[in-house]
Coordinates of N, CA and C in Angstrom, one line a residue:
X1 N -9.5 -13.8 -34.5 CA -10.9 -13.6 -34.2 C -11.1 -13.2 -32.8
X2 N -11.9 -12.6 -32.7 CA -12.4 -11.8 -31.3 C -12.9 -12.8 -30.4
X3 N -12.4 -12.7 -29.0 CA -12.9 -13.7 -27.6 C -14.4 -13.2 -27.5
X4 N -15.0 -13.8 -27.5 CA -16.2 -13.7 -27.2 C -16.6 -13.9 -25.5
X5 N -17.2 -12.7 -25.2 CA -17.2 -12.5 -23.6 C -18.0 -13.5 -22.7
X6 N -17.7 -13.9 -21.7 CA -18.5 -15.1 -21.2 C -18.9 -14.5 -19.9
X7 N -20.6 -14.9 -20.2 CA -21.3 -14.3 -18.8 C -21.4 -15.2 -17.7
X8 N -20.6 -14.9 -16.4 CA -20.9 -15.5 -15.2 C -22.5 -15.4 -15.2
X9 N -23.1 -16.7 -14.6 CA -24.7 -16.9 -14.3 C -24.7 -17.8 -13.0
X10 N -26.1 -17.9 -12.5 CA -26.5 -18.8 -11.8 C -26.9 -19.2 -12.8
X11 N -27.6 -20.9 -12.6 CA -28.6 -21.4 -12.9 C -30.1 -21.0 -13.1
X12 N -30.5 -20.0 -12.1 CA -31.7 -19.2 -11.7 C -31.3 -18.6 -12.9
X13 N -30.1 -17.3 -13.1 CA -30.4 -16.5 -13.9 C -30.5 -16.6 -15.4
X14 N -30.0 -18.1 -15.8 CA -30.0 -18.0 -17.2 C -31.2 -18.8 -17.4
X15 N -32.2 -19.3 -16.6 CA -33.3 -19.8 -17.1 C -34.1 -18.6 -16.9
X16 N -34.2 -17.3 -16.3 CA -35.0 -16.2 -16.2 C -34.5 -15.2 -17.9
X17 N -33.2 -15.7 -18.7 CA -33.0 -14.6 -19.4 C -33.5 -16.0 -20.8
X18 N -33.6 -17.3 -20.6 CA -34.1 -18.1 -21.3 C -35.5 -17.8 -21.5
X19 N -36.2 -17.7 -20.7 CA -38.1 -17.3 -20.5 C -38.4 -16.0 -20.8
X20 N -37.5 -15.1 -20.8 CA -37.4 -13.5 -21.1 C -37.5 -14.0 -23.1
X21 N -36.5 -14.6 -23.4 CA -35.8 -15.1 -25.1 C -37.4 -15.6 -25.4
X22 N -37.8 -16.7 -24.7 CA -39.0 -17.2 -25.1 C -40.0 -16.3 -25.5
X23 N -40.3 -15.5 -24.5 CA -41.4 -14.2 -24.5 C -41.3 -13.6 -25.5
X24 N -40.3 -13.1 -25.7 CA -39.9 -12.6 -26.9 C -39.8 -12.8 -28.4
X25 N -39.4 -14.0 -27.9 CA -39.9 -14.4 -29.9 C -41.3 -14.8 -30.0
X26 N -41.8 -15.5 -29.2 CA -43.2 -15.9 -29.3 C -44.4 -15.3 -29.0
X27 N -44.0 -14.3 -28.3 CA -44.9 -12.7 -27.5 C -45.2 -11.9 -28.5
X28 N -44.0 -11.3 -27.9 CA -43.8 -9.8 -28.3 C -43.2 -9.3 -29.5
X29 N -42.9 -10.3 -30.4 CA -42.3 -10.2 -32.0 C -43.5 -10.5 -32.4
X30 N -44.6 -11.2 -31.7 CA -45.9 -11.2 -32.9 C -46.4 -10.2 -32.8
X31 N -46.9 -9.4 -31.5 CA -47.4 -8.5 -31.2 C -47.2 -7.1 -32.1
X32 N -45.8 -6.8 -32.0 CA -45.2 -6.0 -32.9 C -45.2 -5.9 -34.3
X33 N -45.1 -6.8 -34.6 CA -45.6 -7.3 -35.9 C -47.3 -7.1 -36.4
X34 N -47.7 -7.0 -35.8 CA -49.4 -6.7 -35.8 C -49.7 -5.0 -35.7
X35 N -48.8 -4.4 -34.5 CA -48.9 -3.1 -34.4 C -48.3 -1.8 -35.9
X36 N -46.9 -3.3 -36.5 CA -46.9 -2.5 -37.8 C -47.9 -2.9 -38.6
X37 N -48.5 -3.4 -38.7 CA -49.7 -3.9 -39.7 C -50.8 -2.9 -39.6
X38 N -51.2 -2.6 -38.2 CA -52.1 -1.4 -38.5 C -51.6 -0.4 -38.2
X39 N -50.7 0.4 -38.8 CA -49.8 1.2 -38.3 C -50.1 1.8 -39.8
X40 N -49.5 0.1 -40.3 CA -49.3 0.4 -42.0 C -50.8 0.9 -42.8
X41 N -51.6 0.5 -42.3 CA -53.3 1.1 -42.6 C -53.5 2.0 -42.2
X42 N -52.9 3.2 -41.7 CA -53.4 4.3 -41.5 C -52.9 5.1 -42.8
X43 N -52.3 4.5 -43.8 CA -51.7 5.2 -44.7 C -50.3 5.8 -44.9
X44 N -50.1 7.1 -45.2 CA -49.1 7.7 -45.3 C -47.5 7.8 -44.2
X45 N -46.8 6.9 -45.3 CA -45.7 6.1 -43.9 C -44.8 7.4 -43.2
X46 N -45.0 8.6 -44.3 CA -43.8 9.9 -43.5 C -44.0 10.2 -42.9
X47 N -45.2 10.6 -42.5 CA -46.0 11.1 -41.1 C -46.9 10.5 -40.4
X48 N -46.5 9.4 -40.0 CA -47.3 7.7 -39.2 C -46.7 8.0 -37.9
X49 N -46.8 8.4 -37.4 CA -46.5 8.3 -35.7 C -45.9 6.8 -34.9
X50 N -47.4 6.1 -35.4 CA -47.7 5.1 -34.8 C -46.8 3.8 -35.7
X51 N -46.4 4.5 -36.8 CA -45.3 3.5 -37.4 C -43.9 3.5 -37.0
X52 N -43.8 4.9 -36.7 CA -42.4 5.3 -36.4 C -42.7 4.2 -34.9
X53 N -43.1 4.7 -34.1 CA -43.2 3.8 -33.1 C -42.9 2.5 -32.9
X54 N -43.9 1.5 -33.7 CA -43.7 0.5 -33.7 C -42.5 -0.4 -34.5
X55 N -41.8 0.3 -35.0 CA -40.7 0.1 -36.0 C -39.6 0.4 -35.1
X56 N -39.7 1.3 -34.0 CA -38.7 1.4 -33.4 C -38.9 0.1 -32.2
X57 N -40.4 0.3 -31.7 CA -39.9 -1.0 -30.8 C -39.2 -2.2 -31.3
X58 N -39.8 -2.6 -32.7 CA -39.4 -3.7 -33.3 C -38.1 -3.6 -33.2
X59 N -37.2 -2.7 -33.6 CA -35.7 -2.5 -33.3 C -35.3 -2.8 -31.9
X60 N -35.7 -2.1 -30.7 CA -35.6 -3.0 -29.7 C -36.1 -4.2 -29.1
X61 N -36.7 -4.7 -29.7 CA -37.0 -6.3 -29.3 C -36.2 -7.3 -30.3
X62 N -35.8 -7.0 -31.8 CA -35.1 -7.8 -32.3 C -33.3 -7.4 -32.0
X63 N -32.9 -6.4 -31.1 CA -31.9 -5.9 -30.5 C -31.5 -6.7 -28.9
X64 N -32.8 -6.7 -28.6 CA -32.7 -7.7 -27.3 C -32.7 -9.1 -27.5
X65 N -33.1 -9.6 -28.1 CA -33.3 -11.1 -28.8 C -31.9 -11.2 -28.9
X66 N -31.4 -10.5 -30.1 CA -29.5 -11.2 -30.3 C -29.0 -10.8 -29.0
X67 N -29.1 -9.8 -27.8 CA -28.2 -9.8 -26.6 C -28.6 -10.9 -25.7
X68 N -29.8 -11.6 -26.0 CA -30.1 -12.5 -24.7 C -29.5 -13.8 -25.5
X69 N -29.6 -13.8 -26.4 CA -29.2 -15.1 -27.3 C -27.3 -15.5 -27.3
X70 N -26.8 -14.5 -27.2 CA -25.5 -13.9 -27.1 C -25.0 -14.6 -25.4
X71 N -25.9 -13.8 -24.4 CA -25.4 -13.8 -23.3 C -26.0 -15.7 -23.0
X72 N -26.7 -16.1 -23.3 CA -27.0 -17.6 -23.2 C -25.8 -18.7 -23.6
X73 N -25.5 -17.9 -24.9 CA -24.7 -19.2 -25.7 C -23.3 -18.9 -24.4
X74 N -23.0 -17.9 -24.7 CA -21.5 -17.5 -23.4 C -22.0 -18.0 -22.1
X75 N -22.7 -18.2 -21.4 CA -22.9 -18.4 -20.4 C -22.2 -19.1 -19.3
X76 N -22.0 -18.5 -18.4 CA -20.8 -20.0 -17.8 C -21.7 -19.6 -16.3
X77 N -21.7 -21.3 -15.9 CA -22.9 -21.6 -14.5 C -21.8 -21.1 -13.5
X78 N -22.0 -20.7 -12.5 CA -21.7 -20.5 -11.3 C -21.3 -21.5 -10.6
X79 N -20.3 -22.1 -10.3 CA -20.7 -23.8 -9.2 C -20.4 -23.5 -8.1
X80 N -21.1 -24.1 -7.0 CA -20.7 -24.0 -5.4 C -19.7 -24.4 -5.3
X81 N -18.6 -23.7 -4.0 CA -17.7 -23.8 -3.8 C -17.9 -23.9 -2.5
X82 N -18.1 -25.8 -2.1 CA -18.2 -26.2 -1.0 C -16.8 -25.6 0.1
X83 N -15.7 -25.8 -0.5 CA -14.8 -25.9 0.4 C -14.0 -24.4 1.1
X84 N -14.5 -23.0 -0.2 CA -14.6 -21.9 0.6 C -15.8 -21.3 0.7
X85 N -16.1 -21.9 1.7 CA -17.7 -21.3 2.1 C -18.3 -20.1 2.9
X86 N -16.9 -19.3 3.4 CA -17.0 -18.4 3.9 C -16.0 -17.4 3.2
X87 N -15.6 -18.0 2.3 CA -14.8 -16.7 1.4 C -16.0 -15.9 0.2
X88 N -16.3 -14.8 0.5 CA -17.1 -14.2 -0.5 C -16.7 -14.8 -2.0
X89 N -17.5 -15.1 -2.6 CA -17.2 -15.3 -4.4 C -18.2 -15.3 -4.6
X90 N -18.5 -15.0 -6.3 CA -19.6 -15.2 -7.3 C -20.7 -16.2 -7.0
X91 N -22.0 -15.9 -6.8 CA -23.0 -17.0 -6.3 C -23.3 -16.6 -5.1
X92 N -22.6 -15.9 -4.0 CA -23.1 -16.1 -2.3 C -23.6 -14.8 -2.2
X93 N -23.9 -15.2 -1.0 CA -24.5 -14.2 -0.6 C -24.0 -13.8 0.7
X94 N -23.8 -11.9 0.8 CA -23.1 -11.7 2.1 C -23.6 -10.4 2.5
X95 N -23.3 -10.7 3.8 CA -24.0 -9.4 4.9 C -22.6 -8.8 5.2
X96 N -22.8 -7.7 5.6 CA -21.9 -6.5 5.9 C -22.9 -5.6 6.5
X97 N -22.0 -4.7 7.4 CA -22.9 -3.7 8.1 C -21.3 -2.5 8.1
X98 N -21.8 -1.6 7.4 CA -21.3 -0.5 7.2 C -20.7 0.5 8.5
X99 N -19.4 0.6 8.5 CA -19.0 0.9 10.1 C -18.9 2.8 10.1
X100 N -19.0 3.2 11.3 CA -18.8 2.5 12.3 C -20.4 2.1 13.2
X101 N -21.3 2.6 12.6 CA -22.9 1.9 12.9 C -23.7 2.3 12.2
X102 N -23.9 1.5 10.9 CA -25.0 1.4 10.1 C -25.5 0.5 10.2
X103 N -26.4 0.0 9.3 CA -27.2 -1.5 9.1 C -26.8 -2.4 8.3
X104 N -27.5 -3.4 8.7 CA -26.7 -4.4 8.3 C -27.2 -4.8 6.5
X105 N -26.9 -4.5 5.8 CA -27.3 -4.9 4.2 C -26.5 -6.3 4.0
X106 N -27.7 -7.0 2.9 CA -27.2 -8.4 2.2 C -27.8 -8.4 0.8
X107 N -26.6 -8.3 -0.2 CA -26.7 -8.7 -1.3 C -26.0 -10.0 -2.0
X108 N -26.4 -10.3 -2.9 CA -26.0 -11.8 -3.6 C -25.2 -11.3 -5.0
X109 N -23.8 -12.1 -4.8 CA -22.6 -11.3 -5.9 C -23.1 -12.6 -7.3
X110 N -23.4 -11.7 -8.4 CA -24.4 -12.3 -9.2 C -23.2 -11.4 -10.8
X111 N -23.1 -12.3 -11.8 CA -22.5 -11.5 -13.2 C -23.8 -11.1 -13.4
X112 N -23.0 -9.8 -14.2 CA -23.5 -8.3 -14.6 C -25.0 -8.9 -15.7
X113 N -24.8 -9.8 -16.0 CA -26.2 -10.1 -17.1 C -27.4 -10.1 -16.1
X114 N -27.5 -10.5 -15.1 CA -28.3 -11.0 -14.3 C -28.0 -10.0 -12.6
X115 N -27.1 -9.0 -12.7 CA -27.6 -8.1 -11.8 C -29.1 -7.7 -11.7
X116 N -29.4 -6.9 -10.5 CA -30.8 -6.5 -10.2 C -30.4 -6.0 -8.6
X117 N -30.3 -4.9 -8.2 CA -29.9 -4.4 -7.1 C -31.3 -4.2 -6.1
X118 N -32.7 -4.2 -7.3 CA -33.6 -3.8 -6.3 C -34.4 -5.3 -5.8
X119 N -33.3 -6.4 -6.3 CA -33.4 -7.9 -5.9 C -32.8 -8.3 -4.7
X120 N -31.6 -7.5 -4.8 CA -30.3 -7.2 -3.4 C -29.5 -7.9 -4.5
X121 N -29.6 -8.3 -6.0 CA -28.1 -8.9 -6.7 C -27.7 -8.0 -7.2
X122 N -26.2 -7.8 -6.6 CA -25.1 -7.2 -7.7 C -24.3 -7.7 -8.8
X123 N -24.1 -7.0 -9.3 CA -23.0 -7.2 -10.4 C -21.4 -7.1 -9.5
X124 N -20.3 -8.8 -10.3 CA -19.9 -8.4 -9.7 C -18.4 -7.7 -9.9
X125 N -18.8 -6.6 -11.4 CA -17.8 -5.7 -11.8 C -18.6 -4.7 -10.8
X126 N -19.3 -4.3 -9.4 CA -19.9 -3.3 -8.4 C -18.6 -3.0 -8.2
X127 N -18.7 -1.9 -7.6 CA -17.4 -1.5 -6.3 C -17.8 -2.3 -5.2
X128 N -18.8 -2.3 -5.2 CA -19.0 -3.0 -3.5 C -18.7 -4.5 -3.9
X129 N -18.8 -5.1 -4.9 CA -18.6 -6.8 -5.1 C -17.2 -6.6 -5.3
X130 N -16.6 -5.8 -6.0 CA -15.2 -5.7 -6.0 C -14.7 -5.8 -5.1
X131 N -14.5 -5.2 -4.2 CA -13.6 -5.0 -2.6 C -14.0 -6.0 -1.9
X132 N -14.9 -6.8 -2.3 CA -15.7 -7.4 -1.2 C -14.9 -9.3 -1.7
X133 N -15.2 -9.4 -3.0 CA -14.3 -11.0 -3.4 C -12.9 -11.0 -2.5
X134 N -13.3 -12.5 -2.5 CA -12.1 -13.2 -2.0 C -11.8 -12.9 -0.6
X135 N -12.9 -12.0 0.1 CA -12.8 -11.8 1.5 C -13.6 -12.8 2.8
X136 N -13.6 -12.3 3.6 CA -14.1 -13.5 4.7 C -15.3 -12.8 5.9
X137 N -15.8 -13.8 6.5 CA -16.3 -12.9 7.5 C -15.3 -12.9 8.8
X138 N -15.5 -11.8 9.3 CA -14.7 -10.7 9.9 C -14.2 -9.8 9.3
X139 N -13.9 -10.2 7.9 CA -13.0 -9.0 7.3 C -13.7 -7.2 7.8
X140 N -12.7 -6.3 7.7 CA -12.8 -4.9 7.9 C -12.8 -4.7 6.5
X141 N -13.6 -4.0 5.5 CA -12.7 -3.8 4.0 C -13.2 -2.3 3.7
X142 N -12.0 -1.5 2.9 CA -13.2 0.0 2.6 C -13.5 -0.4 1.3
X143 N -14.5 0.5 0.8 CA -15.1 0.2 -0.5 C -15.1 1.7 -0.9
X144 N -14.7 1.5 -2.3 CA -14.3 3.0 -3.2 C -16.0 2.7 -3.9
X145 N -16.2 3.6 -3.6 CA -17.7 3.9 -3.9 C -17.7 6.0 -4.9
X146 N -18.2 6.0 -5.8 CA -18.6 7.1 -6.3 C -18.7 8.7 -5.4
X147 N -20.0 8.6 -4.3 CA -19.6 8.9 -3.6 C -18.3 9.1 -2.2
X148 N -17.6 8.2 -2.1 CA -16.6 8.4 -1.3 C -16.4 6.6 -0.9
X149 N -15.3 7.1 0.0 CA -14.8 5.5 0.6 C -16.2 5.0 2.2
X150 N -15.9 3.9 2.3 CA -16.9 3.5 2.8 C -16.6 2.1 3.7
X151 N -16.6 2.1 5.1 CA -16.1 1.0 5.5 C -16.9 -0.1 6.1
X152 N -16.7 -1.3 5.9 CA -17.5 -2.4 5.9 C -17.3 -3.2 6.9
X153 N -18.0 -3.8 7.8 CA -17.4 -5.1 8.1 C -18.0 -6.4 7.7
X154 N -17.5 -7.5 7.5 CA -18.2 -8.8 6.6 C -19.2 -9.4 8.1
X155 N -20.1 -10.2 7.8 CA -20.8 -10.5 8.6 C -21.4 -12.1 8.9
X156 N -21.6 -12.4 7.5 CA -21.9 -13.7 7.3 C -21.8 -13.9 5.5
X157 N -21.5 -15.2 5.2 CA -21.3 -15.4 4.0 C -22.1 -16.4 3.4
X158 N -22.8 -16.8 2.9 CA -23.5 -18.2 2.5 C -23.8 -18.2 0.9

């Protein structure tokens, strides 16, 4: 039998993808459900626009339902790690300022279920969370980035 993938979370993030689950079955599955109903009163189902439509959302909302239900049951909490507190890991949050003088950016290394970059959380299969685990502040590190290599220095870690 196949391993079943287990999503790094905060606490934060698996109550945000639990209230997302809620919305969803209780929302937006009725909702949809109503939109095929008068979808289905316009009559003729081959050329219903507004059926095709709603039939397809229903495919993505009953598609997202089993991926958030999925990524819940797998879930594994993040725990603080009092004792390296300045070693970058999963959960912190860290500043770097891009050398040899850029600014200073801070994002929080967050599993990929619960990325959100325009949050400042990465995922932390990122290149930049990649290169960046298990490091410290002071560290110098380059980051293989899409664009090109990229060099960092760590700044603070919390």
């Amino acid at each position: 039998m196949a391993q079943e993938k287990v999503f790094p979370m905060t606490e934060e993030g698996k109550l945000k993808l639990e209230q997302e689950l809620e919305y969803l079955k209780t929302v937006k599955r009725k909702e949809v459900v109503e939109r095929i109903k008068i979808a289905r009163s316009f009559g003729d189902l081959s050329e219903n626009s507004e059926y095709d439509s709603a039939k397809d959302e229903q495919a993505f909302v009953e598609g997202r339902i089993t991926t958030l239900e999925n990524m819940i049951r797998n879930a594994k909490i993040i725990e603080e790690d009092a004792e390296n507190s300045s070693i970058v890991s999963l959960g912190k949050s860290v500043t770097f300022v891009e050398l040899p003088d850029g600014d200073e950016e801070t994002y929080t290394i967050v599993g990929s279920a619960e990325a959100d970059p325009f949050e400042g959380k990465i995922s932390n299969d990122s290149p930049i969370a990649k290169s960046l685990m298990g490091k410290q502040v002071g560290d110098q590190v380059t980051v293989q980035t899409p664009g090109g290599d990229m060099s960092v220095k760590i700044v603070s870690v919390k």
